[in-house]
XYZ file of C-alpha atoms in Angstrom:
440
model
C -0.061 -39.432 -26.375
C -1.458 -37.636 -22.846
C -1.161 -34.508 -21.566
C -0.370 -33.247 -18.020
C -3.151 -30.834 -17.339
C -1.640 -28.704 -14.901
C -1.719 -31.535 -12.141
C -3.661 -33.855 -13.987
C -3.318 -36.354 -16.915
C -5.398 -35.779 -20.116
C -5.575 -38.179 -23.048
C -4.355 -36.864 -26.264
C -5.741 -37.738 -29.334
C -2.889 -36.602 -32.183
C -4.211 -36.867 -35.729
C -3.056 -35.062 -38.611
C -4.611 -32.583 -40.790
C -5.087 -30.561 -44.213
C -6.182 -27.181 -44.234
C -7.362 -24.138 -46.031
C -6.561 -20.349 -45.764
C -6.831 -18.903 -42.357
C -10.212 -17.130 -41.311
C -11.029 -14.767 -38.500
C -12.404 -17.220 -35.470
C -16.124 -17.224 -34.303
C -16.535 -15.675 -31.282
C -19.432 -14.622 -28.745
C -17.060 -13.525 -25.745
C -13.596 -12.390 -25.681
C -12.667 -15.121 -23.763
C -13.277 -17.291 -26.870
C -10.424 -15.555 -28.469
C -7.125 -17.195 -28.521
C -6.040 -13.853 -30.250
C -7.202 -10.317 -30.093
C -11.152 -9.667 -28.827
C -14.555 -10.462 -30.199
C -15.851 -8.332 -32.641
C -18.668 -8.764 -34.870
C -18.369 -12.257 -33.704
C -14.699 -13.094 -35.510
C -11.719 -12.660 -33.417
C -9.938 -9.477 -34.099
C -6.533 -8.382 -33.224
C -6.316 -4.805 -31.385
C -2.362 -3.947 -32.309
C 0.530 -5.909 -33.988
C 3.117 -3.125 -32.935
C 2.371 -0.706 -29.752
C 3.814 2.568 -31.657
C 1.697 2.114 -33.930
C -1.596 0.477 -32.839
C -1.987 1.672 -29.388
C -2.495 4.350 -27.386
C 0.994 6.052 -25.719
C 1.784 4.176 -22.758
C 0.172 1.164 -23.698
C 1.966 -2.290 -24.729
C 0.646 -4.970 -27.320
C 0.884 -8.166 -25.609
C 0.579 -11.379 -27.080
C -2.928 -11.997 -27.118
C -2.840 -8.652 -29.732
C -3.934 -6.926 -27.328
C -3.186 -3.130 -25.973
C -2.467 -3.243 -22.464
C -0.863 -0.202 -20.008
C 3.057 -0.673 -19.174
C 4.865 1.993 -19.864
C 5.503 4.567 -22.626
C 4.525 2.147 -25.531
C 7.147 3.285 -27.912
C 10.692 1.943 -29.262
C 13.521 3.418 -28.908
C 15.858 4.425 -31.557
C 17.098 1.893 -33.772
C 20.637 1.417 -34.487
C 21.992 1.624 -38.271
C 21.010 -1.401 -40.265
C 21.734 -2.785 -43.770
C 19.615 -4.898 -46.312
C 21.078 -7.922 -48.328
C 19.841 -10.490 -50.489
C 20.012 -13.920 -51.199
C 18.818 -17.064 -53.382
C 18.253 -20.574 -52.351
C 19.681 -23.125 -54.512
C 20.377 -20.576 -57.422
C 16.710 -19.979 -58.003
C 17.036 -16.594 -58.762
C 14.552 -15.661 -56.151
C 15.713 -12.691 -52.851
C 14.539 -12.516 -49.527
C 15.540 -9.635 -48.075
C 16.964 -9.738 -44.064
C 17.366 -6.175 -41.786
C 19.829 -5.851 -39.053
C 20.624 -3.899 -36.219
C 23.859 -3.360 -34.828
C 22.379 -1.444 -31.641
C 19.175 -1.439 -29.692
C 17.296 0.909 -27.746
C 19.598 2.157 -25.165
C 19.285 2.075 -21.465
C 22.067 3.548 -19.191
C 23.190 2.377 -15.748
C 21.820 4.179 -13.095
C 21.100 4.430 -9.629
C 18.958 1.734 -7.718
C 15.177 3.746 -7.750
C 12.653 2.507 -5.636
C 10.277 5.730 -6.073
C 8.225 3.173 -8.827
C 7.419 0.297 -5.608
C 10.045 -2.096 -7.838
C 12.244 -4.294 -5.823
C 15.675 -3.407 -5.806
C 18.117 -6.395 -6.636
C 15.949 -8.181 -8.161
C 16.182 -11.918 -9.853
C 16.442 -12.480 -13.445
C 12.819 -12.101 -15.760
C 11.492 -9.439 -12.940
C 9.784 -6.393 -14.505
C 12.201 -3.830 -13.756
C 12.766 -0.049 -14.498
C 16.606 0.372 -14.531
C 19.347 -0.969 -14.107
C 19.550 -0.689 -10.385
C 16.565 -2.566 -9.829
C 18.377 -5.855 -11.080
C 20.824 -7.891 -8.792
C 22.652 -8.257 -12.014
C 22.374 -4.733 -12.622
C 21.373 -5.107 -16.205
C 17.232 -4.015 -16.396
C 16.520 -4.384 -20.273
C 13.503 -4.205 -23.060
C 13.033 -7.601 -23.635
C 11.983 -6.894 -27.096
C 11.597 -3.672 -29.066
C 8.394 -1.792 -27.505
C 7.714 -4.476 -25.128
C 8.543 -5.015 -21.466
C 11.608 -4.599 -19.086
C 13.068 -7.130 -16.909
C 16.370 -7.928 -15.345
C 18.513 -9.981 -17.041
C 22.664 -11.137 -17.400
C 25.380 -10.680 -20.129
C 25.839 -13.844 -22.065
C 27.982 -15.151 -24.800
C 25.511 -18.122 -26.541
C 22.128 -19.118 -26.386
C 22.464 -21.842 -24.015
C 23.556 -19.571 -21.274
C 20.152 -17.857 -21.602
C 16.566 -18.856 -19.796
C 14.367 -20.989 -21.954
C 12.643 -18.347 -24.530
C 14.894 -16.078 -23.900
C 18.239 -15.576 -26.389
C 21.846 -13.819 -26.190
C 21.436 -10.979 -28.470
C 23.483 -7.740 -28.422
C 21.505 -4.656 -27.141
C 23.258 -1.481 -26.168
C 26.783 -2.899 -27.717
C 26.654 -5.683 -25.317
C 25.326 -9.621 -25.661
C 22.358 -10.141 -22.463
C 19.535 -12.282 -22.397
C 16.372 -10.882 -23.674
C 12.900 -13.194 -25.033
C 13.306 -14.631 -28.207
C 11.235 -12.135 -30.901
C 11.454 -15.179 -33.330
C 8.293 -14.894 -35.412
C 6.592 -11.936 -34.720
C 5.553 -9.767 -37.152
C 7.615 -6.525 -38.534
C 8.109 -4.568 -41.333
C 11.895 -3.450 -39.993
C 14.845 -4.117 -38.318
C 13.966 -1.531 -34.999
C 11.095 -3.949 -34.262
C 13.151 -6.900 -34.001
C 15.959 -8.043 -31.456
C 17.922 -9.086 -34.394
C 16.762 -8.900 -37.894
C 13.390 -8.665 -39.761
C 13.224 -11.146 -42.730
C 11.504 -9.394 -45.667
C 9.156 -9.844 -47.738
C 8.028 -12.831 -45.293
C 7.873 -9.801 -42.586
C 9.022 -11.683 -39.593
C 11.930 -11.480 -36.782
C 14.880 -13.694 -37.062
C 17.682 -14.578 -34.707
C 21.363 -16.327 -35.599
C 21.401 -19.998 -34.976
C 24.123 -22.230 -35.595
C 21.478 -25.433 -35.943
C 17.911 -25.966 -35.791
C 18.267 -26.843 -32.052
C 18.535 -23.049 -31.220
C 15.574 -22.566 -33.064
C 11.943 -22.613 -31.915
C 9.490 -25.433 -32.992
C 8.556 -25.338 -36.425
C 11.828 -22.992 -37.842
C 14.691 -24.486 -39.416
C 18.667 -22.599 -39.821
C 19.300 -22.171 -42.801
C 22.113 -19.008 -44.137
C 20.298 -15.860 -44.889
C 21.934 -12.737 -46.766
C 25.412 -11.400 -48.438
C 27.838 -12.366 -46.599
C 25.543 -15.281 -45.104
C 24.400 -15.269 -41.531
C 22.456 -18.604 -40.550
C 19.468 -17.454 -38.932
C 15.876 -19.716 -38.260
C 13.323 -19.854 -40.769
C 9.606 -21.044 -40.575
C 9.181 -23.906 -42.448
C 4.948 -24.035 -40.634
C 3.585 -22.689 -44.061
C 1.334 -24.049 -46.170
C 2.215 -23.040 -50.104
C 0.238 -25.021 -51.904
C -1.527 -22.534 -53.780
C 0.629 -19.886 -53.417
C 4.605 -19.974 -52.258
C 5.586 -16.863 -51.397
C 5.079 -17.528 -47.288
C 8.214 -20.082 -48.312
C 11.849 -18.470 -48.182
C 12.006 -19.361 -52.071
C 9.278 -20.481 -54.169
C 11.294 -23.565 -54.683
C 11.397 -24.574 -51.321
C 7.928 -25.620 -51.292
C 7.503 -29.339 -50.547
C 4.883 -31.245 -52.891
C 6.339 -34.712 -51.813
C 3.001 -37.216 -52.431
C 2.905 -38.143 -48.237
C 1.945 -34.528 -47.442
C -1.808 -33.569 -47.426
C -0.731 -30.142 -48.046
C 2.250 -28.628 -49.971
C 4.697 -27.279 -47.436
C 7.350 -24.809 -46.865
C 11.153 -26.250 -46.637
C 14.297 -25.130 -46.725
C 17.653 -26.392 -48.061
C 19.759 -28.566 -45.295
C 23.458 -30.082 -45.113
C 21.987 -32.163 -42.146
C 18.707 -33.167 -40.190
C 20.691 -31.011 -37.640
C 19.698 -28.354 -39.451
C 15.782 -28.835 -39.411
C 13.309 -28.155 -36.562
C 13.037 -30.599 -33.639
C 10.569 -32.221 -32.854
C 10.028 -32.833 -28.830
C 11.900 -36.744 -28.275
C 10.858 -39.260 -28.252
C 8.510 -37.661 -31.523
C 9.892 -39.233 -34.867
C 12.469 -36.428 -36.065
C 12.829 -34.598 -39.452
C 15.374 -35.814 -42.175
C 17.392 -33.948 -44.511
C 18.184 -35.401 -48.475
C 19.119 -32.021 -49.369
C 16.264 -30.502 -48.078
C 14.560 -30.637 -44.931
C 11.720 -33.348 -44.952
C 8.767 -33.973 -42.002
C 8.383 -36.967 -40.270
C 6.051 -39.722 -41.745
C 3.206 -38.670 -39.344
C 3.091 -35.545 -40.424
C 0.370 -34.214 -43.215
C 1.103 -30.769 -43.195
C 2.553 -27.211 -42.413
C -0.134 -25.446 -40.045
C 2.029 -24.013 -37.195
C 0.859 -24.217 -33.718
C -1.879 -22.105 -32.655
C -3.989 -22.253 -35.807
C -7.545 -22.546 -35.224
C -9.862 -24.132 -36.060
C -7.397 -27.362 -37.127
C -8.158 -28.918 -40.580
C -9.076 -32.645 -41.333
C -8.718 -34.340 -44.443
C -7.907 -37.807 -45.979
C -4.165 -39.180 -46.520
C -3.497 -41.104 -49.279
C -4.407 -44.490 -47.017
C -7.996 -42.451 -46.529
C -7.879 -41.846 -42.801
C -8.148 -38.658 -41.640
C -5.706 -36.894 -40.363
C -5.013 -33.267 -39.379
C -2.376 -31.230 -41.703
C -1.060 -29.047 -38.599
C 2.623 -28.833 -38.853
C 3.606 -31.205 -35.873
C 0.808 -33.607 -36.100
C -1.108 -31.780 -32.944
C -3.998 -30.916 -32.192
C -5.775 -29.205 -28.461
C -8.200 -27.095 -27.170
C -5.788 -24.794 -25.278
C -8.747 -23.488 -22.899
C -10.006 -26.618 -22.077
C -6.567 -28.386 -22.238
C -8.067 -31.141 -23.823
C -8.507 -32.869 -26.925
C -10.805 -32.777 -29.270
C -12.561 -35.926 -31.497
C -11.684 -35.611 -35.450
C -14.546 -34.343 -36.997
C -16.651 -35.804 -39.841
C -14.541 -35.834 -43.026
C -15.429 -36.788 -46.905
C -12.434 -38.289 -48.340
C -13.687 -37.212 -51.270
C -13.945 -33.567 -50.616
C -11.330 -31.170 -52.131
C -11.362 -29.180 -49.607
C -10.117 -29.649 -45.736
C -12.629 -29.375 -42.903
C -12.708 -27.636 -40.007
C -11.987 -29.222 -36.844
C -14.088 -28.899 -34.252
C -14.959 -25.945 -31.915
C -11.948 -25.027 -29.645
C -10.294 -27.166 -32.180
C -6.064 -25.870 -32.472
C -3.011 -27.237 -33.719
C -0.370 -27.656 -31.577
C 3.338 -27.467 -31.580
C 5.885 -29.901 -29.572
C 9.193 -28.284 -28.111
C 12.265 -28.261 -26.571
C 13.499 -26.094 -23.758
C 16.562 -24.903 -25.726
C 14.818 -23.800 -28.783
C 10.944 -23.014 -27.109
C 8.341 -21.609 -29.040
C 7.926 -18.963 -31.974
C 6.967 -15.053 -29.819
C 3.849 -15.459 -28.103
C 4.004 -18.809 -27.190
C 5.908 -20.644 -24.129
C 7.244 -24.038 -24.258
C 5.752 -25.719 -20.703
C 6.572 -29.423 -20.305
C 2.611 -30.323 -19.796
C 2.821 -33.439 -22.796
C 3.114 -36.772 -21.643
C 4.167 -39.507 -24.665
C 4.165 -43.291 -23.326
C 5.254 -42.042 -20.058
C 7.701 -39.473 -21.396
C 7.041 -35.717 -19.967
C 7.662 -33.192 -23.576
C 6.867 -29.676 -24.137
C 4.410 -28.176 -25.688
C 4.614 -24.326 -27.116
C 1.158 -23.179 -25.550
C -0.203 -19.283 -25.803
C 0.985 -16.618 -23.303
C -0.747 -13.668 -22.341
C -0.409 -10.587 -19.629
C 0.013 -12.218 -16.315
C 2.973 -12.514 -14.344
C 4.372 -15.542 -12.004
C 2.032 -14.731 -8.924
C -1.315 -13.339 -10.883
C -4.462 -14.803 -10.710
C -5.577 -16.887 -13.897
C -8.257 -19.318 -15.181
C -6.154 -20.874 -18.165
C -2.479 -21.328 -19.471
C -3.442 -18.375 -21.975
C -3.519 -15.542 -19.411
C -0.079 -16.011 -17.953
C 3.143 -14.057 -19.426
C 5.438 -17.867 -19.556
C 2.113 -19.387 -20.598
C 1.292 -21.460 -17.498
C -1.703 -21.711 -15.133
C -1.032 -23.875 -11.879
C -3.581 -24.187 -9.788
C -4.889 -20.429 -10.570
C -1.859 -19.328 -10.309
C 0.249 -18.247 -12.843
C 3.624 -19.476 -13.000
C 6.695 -20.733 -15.061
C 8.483 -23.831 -16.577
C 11.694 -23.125 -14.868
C 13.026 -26.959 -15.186
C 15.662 -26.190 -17.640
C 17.482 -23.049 -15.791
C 15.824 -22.645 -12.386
C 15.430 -19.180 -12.922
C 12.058 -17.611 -11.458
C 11.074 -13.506 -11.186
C 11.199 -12.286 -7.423
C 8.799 -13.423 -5.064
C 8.781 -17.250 -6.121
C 11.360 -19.924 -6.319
C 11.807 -23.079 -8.699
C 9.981 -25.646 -7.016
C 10.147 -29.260 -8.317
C 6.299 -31.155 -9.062
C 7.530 -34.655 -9.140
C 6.006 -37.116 -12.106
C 8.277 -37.812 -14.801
C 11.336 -35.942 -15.775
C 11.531 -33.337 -18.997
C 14.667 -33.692 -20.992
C 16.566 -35.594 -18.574
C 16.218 -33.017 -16.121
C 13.549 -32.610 -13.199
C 10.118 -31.142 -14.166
C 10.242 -27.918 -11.796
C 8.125 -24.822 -11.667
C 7.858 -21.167 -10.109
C 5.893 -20.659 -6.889
């Protein structure tokens, strides 16, 4: 496998890996960080959630960061309910949180007083309502940014990343919140799951899901909503949605987190031509597949398979160096260790995706992977920058890509681009069927 380094071809090495519990990553500059800043020399997260980590005014963005963009706090959250529910009659609850409204936002009068353009394109940063040709400006998750956006009635009628949720009593397009952290139903577009403390979203097969989550029903009555299944619970299951949907079958490296399936439909998906998932009651990986680290987990782990090679145990069989965009060797591994080791510096796992279901929040699915001539996605780290703003790597742009020092977006699958740039195909091979296009 080879990846399309912005404009260039890079050869991809994809092993697959075992790992340990996370640690904090060595640092000497922020710029080492793929999370938060350098502290102490470990990577440190500034904020999870703005209202409560930073300063008024200021937002967390996806790096963890606290960054100034407005009044940094989330609005009233509708009334919610809490419900419970067992997989497979283990006796075991998670817990799910919903909202019925979201912060609210009433139509107003075009204002211009801020500098924002007025009838402006979908995913522009907007104010209110006027600003938007659509005329619908809206938080695109709880606490976060603004930006226009259009009533919907199902996912697919939505930008990649972005989902058809109800906010304000009506369904519009707003950035899929799948993944990040919470604690409640106000911080989440939909739902929090608890006690795995994460947001959900309704899904009606793993499709609509980002990489790594499954849909599986949640709750009483039962909503089918995606689950991560990237969790390792080998020594402890309660990252898993029960503890007995933890996956000890002898081909993994690493114990797993599953869930229960009536289909493969119903388990994540892989980026084609990628071997898929199977379902025999429960959702199963692929044979090249070790492990349950999700993308983004640094540094990767390296271990011996039952054959003794050495593979990494991340949960798609990936590996990068997101800031190089390159991939690193395998380091030295003792098959007769117990213990994974640590891949080498820069060293990340690495999810594959598709442009309906993206990436988990904080990533972006970009269509920079190239497998035996086939142009995939790959969920890859997003940060502050908008479509237009100077950057040095994919990590500092808001849809997590840097072209040229430039940041833009992966708009092949909708065409959609923020004012000021247009979707602009690259030519090379196509994504999905479709031409590979970006913003610019």
């Amino acid at each position: 496998m080879s990846f399309f380094a912005r404009a260039l071809l890079v050869t991809l090495g994809a092993a697959l890996c075992s790992c340990a519990e996370p640690s904090g990553q060595s640092c000497e500059l922020n710029s080492d960080c793929l999370q938060g800043t350098c502290v102490d020399g470990t990577c440190q997260r500034e904020c999870r959630e703005a209202d409560v980590d930073c300063p008024k005014g200021y937002l967390c963005n996806a790096r963890g960061v606290c960054e100034y963009g407005g009044d940094g706090g989330a609005g009233p959250a509708g009334p919610g309910g809490t419900s419970s529910t067992g997989e497979g009659g283990n006796g075991t609850t998670s817990t799910m949180s919903t909202t019925s409204t979201m912060n609210t936002t009433g139509p107003g009068p075009s204002s211009t007083s801020s500098g924002m353009t007025t009838d402006a394109a979908d995913l522009t940063l907007c104010n209110a309502d006027g600003d938007c040709e659509s005329g619908i400006c809206r938080l695109m998750t709880p606490s976060g940014p603004k930006r226009c956006t259009h009533a919907c009635s199902s996912n697919s009628q939505c930008p990649s990343g972005l989902r058809c949720e109800n906010v304000n009593g009506s369904d519009v397009c707003v950035q899929s919140d799948v993944g990040r952290s919470c604690t409640s139903a106000g911080q989440c577009n939909f739902a929090c799951l608890t006690p795995l403390d994460y947001c959900v979203s309704e899904c009606s097969s793993g499709a609509d899901c980002p990489a790594g989550f499954g849909c599986m029903p949640v709750g009483n009555p039962s909503t089918d909503v995606c689950v991560r299944l990237s969790a390792d619970c080998a020594a402890d299951s309660s990252q898993c949605v029960a503890p007995s949907a933890c996956d000890t079958s002898p081909n993994l490296v690493v114990s797993s987190c599953t869930i229960a399936c009536d289909s493969a439909a119903d388990c994540p998906q892989r980026a084609l031509p990628f071997a898929p998932w199977t379902c025999d009651g429960v959702c199963r990986r692929p044979a090249d597949v070790y492990g349950p680290l999700p993308g983004g987990y640094e540094p990767a782990q390296w271990a011996c398979n039952a054959s003794f090679q050495v593979v990494n145990v991340c949960n798609d069989g990936l590996h990068i160096d997101f800031d190089a965009f390159s991939i690193p060797s395998a380091p030295g591994v003792s098959c007769a260790s117990p213990t994974t080791t640590d891949g080498l510096a820069g060293d990340a796992c690495l999810d594959s995706c598709r442009l309906q279901g993206a990436c988990e929040y904080g990533y972006g699915c970009v269509g920079l992977g190239d497998l035996g001539g086939t142009r995939i996605g790959l969920c890859l780290p997003a940060g502050p920058g908008e479509v237009g703003a100077s950057c040095s790597t994919n990590g500092n742009c808001a849809f997590a890509l840097c072209q040229n020092g430039t940041c833009s977006r992966d708009c092949s699958k909708d065409g959609v681009c923020p004012e000021g740039s247009q979707c602009v195909a690259q030519g090379g091979p196509n994504i999905e069927g479709q031409a590979y296009r970006i913003c610019q």
